Amino acid sequence: MSKQELAVLGQDGAACCPALLTAPMGQDQAEELAKVFKALGDPVRLRLLSMIASQEDGEICVCDLTPAFDLSQPTISHHLKLLKQAGLIDSERRGTWVYYRPLPAMTDKLAAVLTRPQAADLHSPSEPAGAAS
Amino acid sequence: MSKQELAVLGQDGAACCPALLTAPMGQDQAEELAKVFKALGDPVRLRLLSMIASQEDGEICVCDLTPAFDLSQPTISHHLKLLKQAGLIDSERRGTWVYYRPLPAMTDKLAAVLTRPQAADLHSPSEPAGAAS
């Protein structure tokens, strides 16, 4: 697997992501990351993201999201807007409806940030570049 | 590597964690998970967690955390309390000071929840149990 592929998968922590578990995080990185975690810090948004991310055809109509909740359309739209602002989903209007699709790069980044280096080492037996010099 | 070790590392997603990216999440699981993400949705708490998790000796005195922030001791203590309530850290009082240590099981769980099954497959070349039947 190429280094590029690893980076795309968000597992190349050192290259792609601020360190959370291995070094004190700076204020700027913490503010950026906190916005995304805050977007996930609501059960309705987590359920919306899980519905969007688990679609086999890669997208879902807002008309199929709303009926799953006992909430108004504007409320659902507001939660979707926050997920979109956090970079977790994208949307496209086609005709009457808006369709939502996941942006896995952001969840990959969060997964990498939360993965302990020991766990990553177990998955990647090769030494990091420069470690043997 | 034993199955138990994998589960401890939080990579055995199906066994340990609610699905976020592969199936619509239920309300109860979403509420439980949202509390932890909400705890991470603040830059001060992210920085505190990163300072606690990156200690080589596994713990840090609150007296070494506070000076890193331009915040009062009660404010820092409040943020630490929220991280502790979320199951991300634990604390122990010894003498005058309270010492904080990370609880990696929770960040492992979040990492597993946020890891796409495709990415997990690339790390684990063996077929999941039952896939070949």
Short mmCIF file of C-alpha atoms in Angstrom, two decimals:
data_model
loop_
_atom_site.label_atom_id
_atom_site.label_comp_id
_atom_site.label_asym_id
_atom_site.label_seq_id
_atom_site.Cartn_x
_atom_site.Cartn_y
_atom_site.Cartn_z
CA MET A 1 0.00 0.00 0.00
CA SER A 2 1.39 3.41 -0.91
CA LYS A 3 1.96 6.14 1.62
CA GLN A 4 -0.64 8.20 -0.20
CA GLU A 5 -3.28 5.52 0.29
CA LEU A 6 -2.49 5.37 3.99
CA ALA A 7 -2.86 9.13 4.26
CA VAL A 8 -6.22 8.98 2.49
CA LEU A 9 -7.38 6.42 5.00
CA GLY A 10 -6.44 8.76 7.80
CA GLN A 11 -4.10 6.25 9.45
CA ASP A 12 -0.92 8.18 8.74
CA GLY A 13 -1.40 10.14 11.93
CA ALA A 14 1.86 12.03 11.97
CA ALA A 15 1.34 13.36 8.46
CA CYS A 16 -2.37 14.06 8.47
CA CYS A 17 -3.49 14.90 11.94
CA PRO A 18 -2.87 16.88 15.05
CA ALA A 19 -1.62 14.67 17.88
CA LEU A 20 -4.14 14.19 20.65
CA LEU A 21 -2.81 11.23 22.58
CA THR A 22 0.94 11.55 22.05
CA ALA A 23 1.77 15.23 22.56
CA PRO A 24 0.17 18.33 24.09
CA MET A 25 -2.09 19.87 21.48
CA GLY A 26 -1.78 23.54 20.52
CA GLN A 27 -4.66 25.98 20.86
CA ASP A 28 -5.28 26.44 17.12
CA GLN A 29 -5.47 22.71 16.42
CA ALA A 30 -7.63 22.19 19.50
CA GLU A 31 -10.10 24.85 18.36
CA GLU A 32 -10.35 23.35 14.88
CA LEU A 33 -10.82 19.82 16.17
CA ALA A 34 -13.24 20.83 18.93
CA LYS A 35 -15.67 22.20 16.32
CA VAL A 36 -15.93 18.78 14.68
CA PHE A 37 -16.32 16.91 17.97
CA LYS A 38 -18.96 19.44 19.02
CA ALA A 39 -20.88 18.68 15.83
CA LEU A 40 -20.83 15.00 16.85
CA GLY A 41 -21.86 15.84 20.42
CA ASP A 42 -25.58 15.56 19.78
CA PRO A 43 -27.62 12.35 19.44
CA VAL A 44 -29.73 13.63 16.54
CA ARG A 45 -26.64 14.60 14.56
CA LEU A 46 -24.97 11.26 15.31
CA ARG A 47 -28.06 9.42 14.07
CA LEU A 48 -28.23 11.64 10.96
CA LEU A 49 -24.56 11.01 10.21
CA SER A 50 -24.98 7.27 10.72
CA MET A 51 -27.96 7.23 8.33
CA ILE A 52 -26.04 9.23 5.71
CA ALA A 53 -22.79 7.26 6.06
CA SER A 54 -24.43 3.86 5.93
CA GLN A 55 -26.28 4.36 2.63
CA GLU A 56 -25.17 1.71 0.16
CA ASP A 57 -25.63 4.03 -2.81
CA GLY A 58 -23.57 6.76 -1.14
CA GLU A 59 -26.26 9.38 -0.60
CA ILE A 60 -29.67 9.89 0.94
CA CYS A 61 -32.50 12.30 0.23
CA VAL A 62 -33.47 14.65 3.06
CA CYS A 63 -37.00 13.34 2.42
CA ASP A 64 -35.82 9.95 3.71
CA LEU A 65 -34.03 11.40 6.75
CA THR A 66 -36.80 13.52 8.25
CA PRO A 67 -39.39 10.75 8.81
CA ALA A 68 -36.96 8.90 11.10
CA PHE A 69 -37.16 11.71 13.68
CA ASP A 70 -39.95 13.26 15.69
CA LEU A 71 -38.60 16.68 14.75
CA SER A 72 -39.58 19.43 12.33
CA GLN A 73 -37.97 19.76 8.90
CA PRO A 74 -36.26 23.07 9.88
CA THR A 75 -34.76 21.42 12.97
CA ILE A 76 -33.40 18.52 10.92
CA SER A 77 -32.06 20.99 8.36
CA HIS A 78 -30.29 22.92 11.12
CA HIS A 79 -28.57 19.76 12.40
CA LEU A 80 -27.57 18.83 8.84
CA LYS A 81 -26.13 22.33 8.37
CA LEU A 82 -23.93 21.89 11.47
CA LEU A 83 -22.68 18.50 10.20
CA LYS A 84 -21.93 20.11 6.84
CA GLN A 85 -20.12 23.08 8.42
CA ALA A 86 -17.98 20.59 10.37
CA GLY A 87 -16.90 18.95 7.11
CA LEU A 88 -18.59 15.64 7.95
CA ILE A 89 -21.13 15.62 5.11
CA ASP A 90 -21.81 17.37 1.83
CA SER A 91 -25.07 18.12 0.05
CA GLU A 92 -26.44 18.61 -3.44
CA ARG A 93 -29.82 19.95 -4.49
CA ARG A 94 -31.46 18.07 -7.36
CA GLY A 95 -34.94 19.24 -8.24
CA THR A 96 -37.17 19.43 -5.18
CA TRP A 97 -34.89 17.63 -2.75
CA VAL A 98 -31.45 17.96 -1.18
CA TYR A 99 -29.29 14.83 -1.13
CA TYR A 100 -26.62 14.24 1.53
CA ARG A 101 -23.45 12.18 1.30
CA PRO A 102 -20.69 11.49 3.86
CA LEU A 103 -17.23 13.05 3.66
CA PRO A 104 -15.13 10.19 5.07
CA ALA A 105 -11.92 12.24 5.13
CA MET A 106 -13.11 13.96 8.30
CA THR A 107 -14.14 10.82 10.19
CA ASP A 108 -10.86 9.24 9.03
CA LYS A 109 -9.01 12.21 10.52
CA LEU A 110 -10.85 11.91 13.83
CA ALA A 111 -10.22 8.15 13.93
CA ALA A 112 -6.51 8.76 13.37
CA VAL A 113 -6.40 11.43 16.07
CA LEU A 114 -8.03 9.02 18.54
CA THR A 115 -5.92 5.98 17.64
CA ARG A 116 -3.12 5.18 20.05
CA PRO A 117 0.32 4.85 18.43
CA GLN A 118 0.68 1.35 19.92
CA ALA A 119 -2.45 0.26 18.08
CA ALA A 120 -1.20 1.81 14.84
CA ASP A 121 2.15 0.02 15.24
CA LEU A 122 0.39 -3.31 15.49
CA HIS A 123 -1.32 -2.60 12.17
CA SER A 124 1.82 -1.37 10.46
CA PRO A 125 4.83 -3.53 11.32
CA SER A 126 7.24 -1.43 9.29
CA GLU A 127 9.35 1.19 11.06
CA PRO A 128 8.41 4.82 10.49
CA ALA A 129 10.67 6.66 8.07
CA GLY A 130 13.90 7.71 9.71
CA ALA A 131 13.47 5.50 12.77
CA ALA A 132 16.37 3.24 11.82
CA SER A 133 18.84 6.02 11.03
CA MET B 1 -2.58 -11.39 18.17
CA SER B 2 -5.50 -12.70 20.18
CA LYS B 3 -9.06 -11.54 19.64
CA GLN B 4 -9.02 -10.21 23.19
CA GLU B 5 -6.02 -7.99 22.46
CA LEU B 6 -7.76 -6.60 19.39
CA ALA B 7 -10.85 -5.82 21.43
CA VAL B 8 -8.73 -4.06 24.05
CA LEU B 9 -7.23 -1.92 21.32
CA GLY B 10 -10.71 -0.92 20.22
CA GLN B 11 -10.27 -2.20 16.68
CA ASP B 12 -12.77 -5.02 16.97
CA GLY B 13 -15.54 -2.65 16.04
CA ALA B 14 -18.36 -5.10 15.62
CA ALA B 15 -17.83 -6.56 19.07
CA CYS B 16 -17.10 -3.46 21.08
CA CYS B 17 -18.88 -0.53 19.59
CA PRO B 18 -22.08 0.90 18.25
CA ALA B 19 -21.95 1.26 14.46
CA LEU B 20 -21.76 4.86 13.28
CA LEU B 21 -20.64 4.54 9.68
CA THR B 22 -22.15 1.20 8.68
CA ALA B 23 -25.71 1.20 10.04
CA PRO B 24 -28.27 3.69 11.33
CA MET B 25 -27.57 4.24 15.03
CA GLY B 26 -30.28 3.84 17.63
CA GLN B 27 -31.31 6.65 19.96
CA ASP B 28 -29.89 5.10 23.14
CA GLN B 29 -26.47 4.46 21.63
CA ALA B 30 -26.47 7.92 20.03
CA GLU B 31 -27.22 9.58 23.38
CA GLU B 32 -24.44 7.67 25.12
CA LEU B 33 -21.88 8.41 22.42
CA ALA B 34 -22.92 12.06 22.02
CA LYS B 35 -22.01 12.72 25.66
CA VAL B 36 -18.41 11.66 25.03
CA PHE B 37 -18.11 13.63 21.78
CA LYS B 38 -19.59 16.65 23.55
CA ALA B 39 -16.88 16.36 26.21
CA LEU B 40 -14.31 16.51 23.39
CA GLY B 41 -16.08 19.44 21.74
CA ASP B 42 -14.14 22.10 23.60
CA PRO B 43 -10.57 23.26 22.89
CA VAL B 44 -9.58 23.49 26.56
CA ARG B 45 -10.75 19.95 27.24
CA LEU B 46 -8.98 18.65 24.12
CA ARG B 47 -5.75 20.29 25.27
CA LEU B 48 -6.20 18.92 28.80
CA LEU B 49 -6.81 15.41 27.46
CA SER B 50 -3.79 15.65 25.17
CA MET B 51 -1.60 16.75 28.10
CA ILE B 52 -2.89 13.91 30.29
CA ALA B 53 -2.70 11.23 27.58
CA SER B 54 0.80 12.15 26.44
CA GLN B 55 2.49 11.85 29.84
CA GLU B 56 5.25 9.28 29.65
CA ASP B 57 4.76 8.23 33.27
CA GLY B 58 1.03 7.77 32.75
CA GLU B 59 -0.29 10.55 34.97
CA ILE B 60 -0.02 14.27 35.59
CA CYS B 61 -0.59 16.45 38.62
CA VAL B 62 -3.31 19.07 38.33
CA CYS B 63 -0.62 21.48 39.52
CA ASP B 64 1.18 20.88 36.20
CA LEU B 65 -1.98 21.27 34.10
CA THR B 66 -3.26 24.61 35.37
CA PRO B 67 -0.21 26.76 34.50
CA ALA B 68 -0.60 25.86 30.81
CA PHE B 69 -3.90 27.76 30.64
CA ASP B 70 -4.92 31.33 31.23
CA LEU B 71 -7.86 30.07 33.26
CA SER B 72 -8.73 29.80 36.94
CA GLN B 73 -8.20 26.59 38.90
CA PRO B 74 -11.99 26.09 39.35
CA THR B 75 -12.51 26.41 35.58
CA ILE B 76 -9.81 23.85 34.86
CA SER B 77 -11.30 21.56 37.51
CA HIS B 78 -14.72 21.87 35.87
CA HIS B 79 -13.33 20.85 32.48
CA LEU B 80 -11.47 17.92 34.08
CA LYS B 81 -14.71 16.85 35.78
CA LEU B 82 -16.50 16.75 32.40
CA LEU B 83 -13.68 14.64 30.88
CA LYS B 84 -13.90 12.31 33.87
CA GLN B 85 -17.70 12.03 33.65
CA ALA B 86 -17.31 11.11 29.98
CA GLY B 87 -15.03 8.22 30.93
CA LEU B 88 -12.00 9.73 29.17
CA ILE B 89 -9.81 10.21 32.26
CA ASP B 90 -9.61 9.10 35.88
CA SER B 91 -8.20 10.87 38.91
CA GLU B 92 -6.62 10.07 42.25
CA ARG B 93 -5.94 12.39 45.16
CA ARG B 94 -2.56 11.94 46.84
CA GLY B 95 -1.77 14.41 49.56
CA THR B 96 -2.34 17.98 48.44
CA TRP B 97 -2.79 17.28 44.74
CA VAL B 98 -5.05 15.38 42.38
CA TYR B 99 -3.36 13.30 39.68
CA TYR B 100 -5.03 12.55 36.34
CA ARG B 101 -4.49 9.61 34.01
CA PRO B 102 -6.06 8.72 30.64
CA LEU B 103 -8.61 5.92 30.22
CA PRO B 104 -7.67 4.68 26.73
CA ALA B 105 -10.64 2.30 26.50
CA MET B 106 -12.89 5.25 25.71
CA THR B 107 -10.70 6.84 23.02
CA ASP B 108 -10.20 3.33 21.60
CA LYS B 109 -13.98 2.95 21.43
CA LEU B 110 -14.38 6.29 19.66
CA ALA B 111 -11.59 5.45 17.22
CA ALA B 112 -13.31 2.15 16.41
CA VAL B 113 -16.67 3.85 15.94
CA LEU B 114 -15.10 6.33 13.52
CA THR B 115 -13.03 3.78 11.56
CA ARG B 116 -14.47 2.76 8.22
CA PRO B 117 -14.78 -1.01 7.73
CA GLN B 118 -12.74 -0.74 4.49
CA ALA B 119 -9.87 0.84 6.39
CA ALA B 120 -10.07 -1.86 9.06
CA ASP B 121 -9.98 -4.56 6.36
CA LEU B 122 -6.75 -3.15 4.93
CA HIS B 123 -5.15 -3.47 8.36
CA SER B 124 -6.44 -6.97 8.96
CA PRO B 125 -6.00 -9.13 5.86
CA SER B 126 -7.85 -12.08 7.36
CA GLU B 127 -11.52 -12.47 6.51
CA PRO B 128 -14.00 -11.68 9.28
CA ALA B 129 -15.50 -14.73 10.96
CA GLY B 130 -18.24 -16.24 8.84
CA ALA B 131 -17.38 -14.29 5.69
CA ALA B 132 -16.23 -17.40 3.81
CA SER B 133 -19.19 -19.58 4.76
#
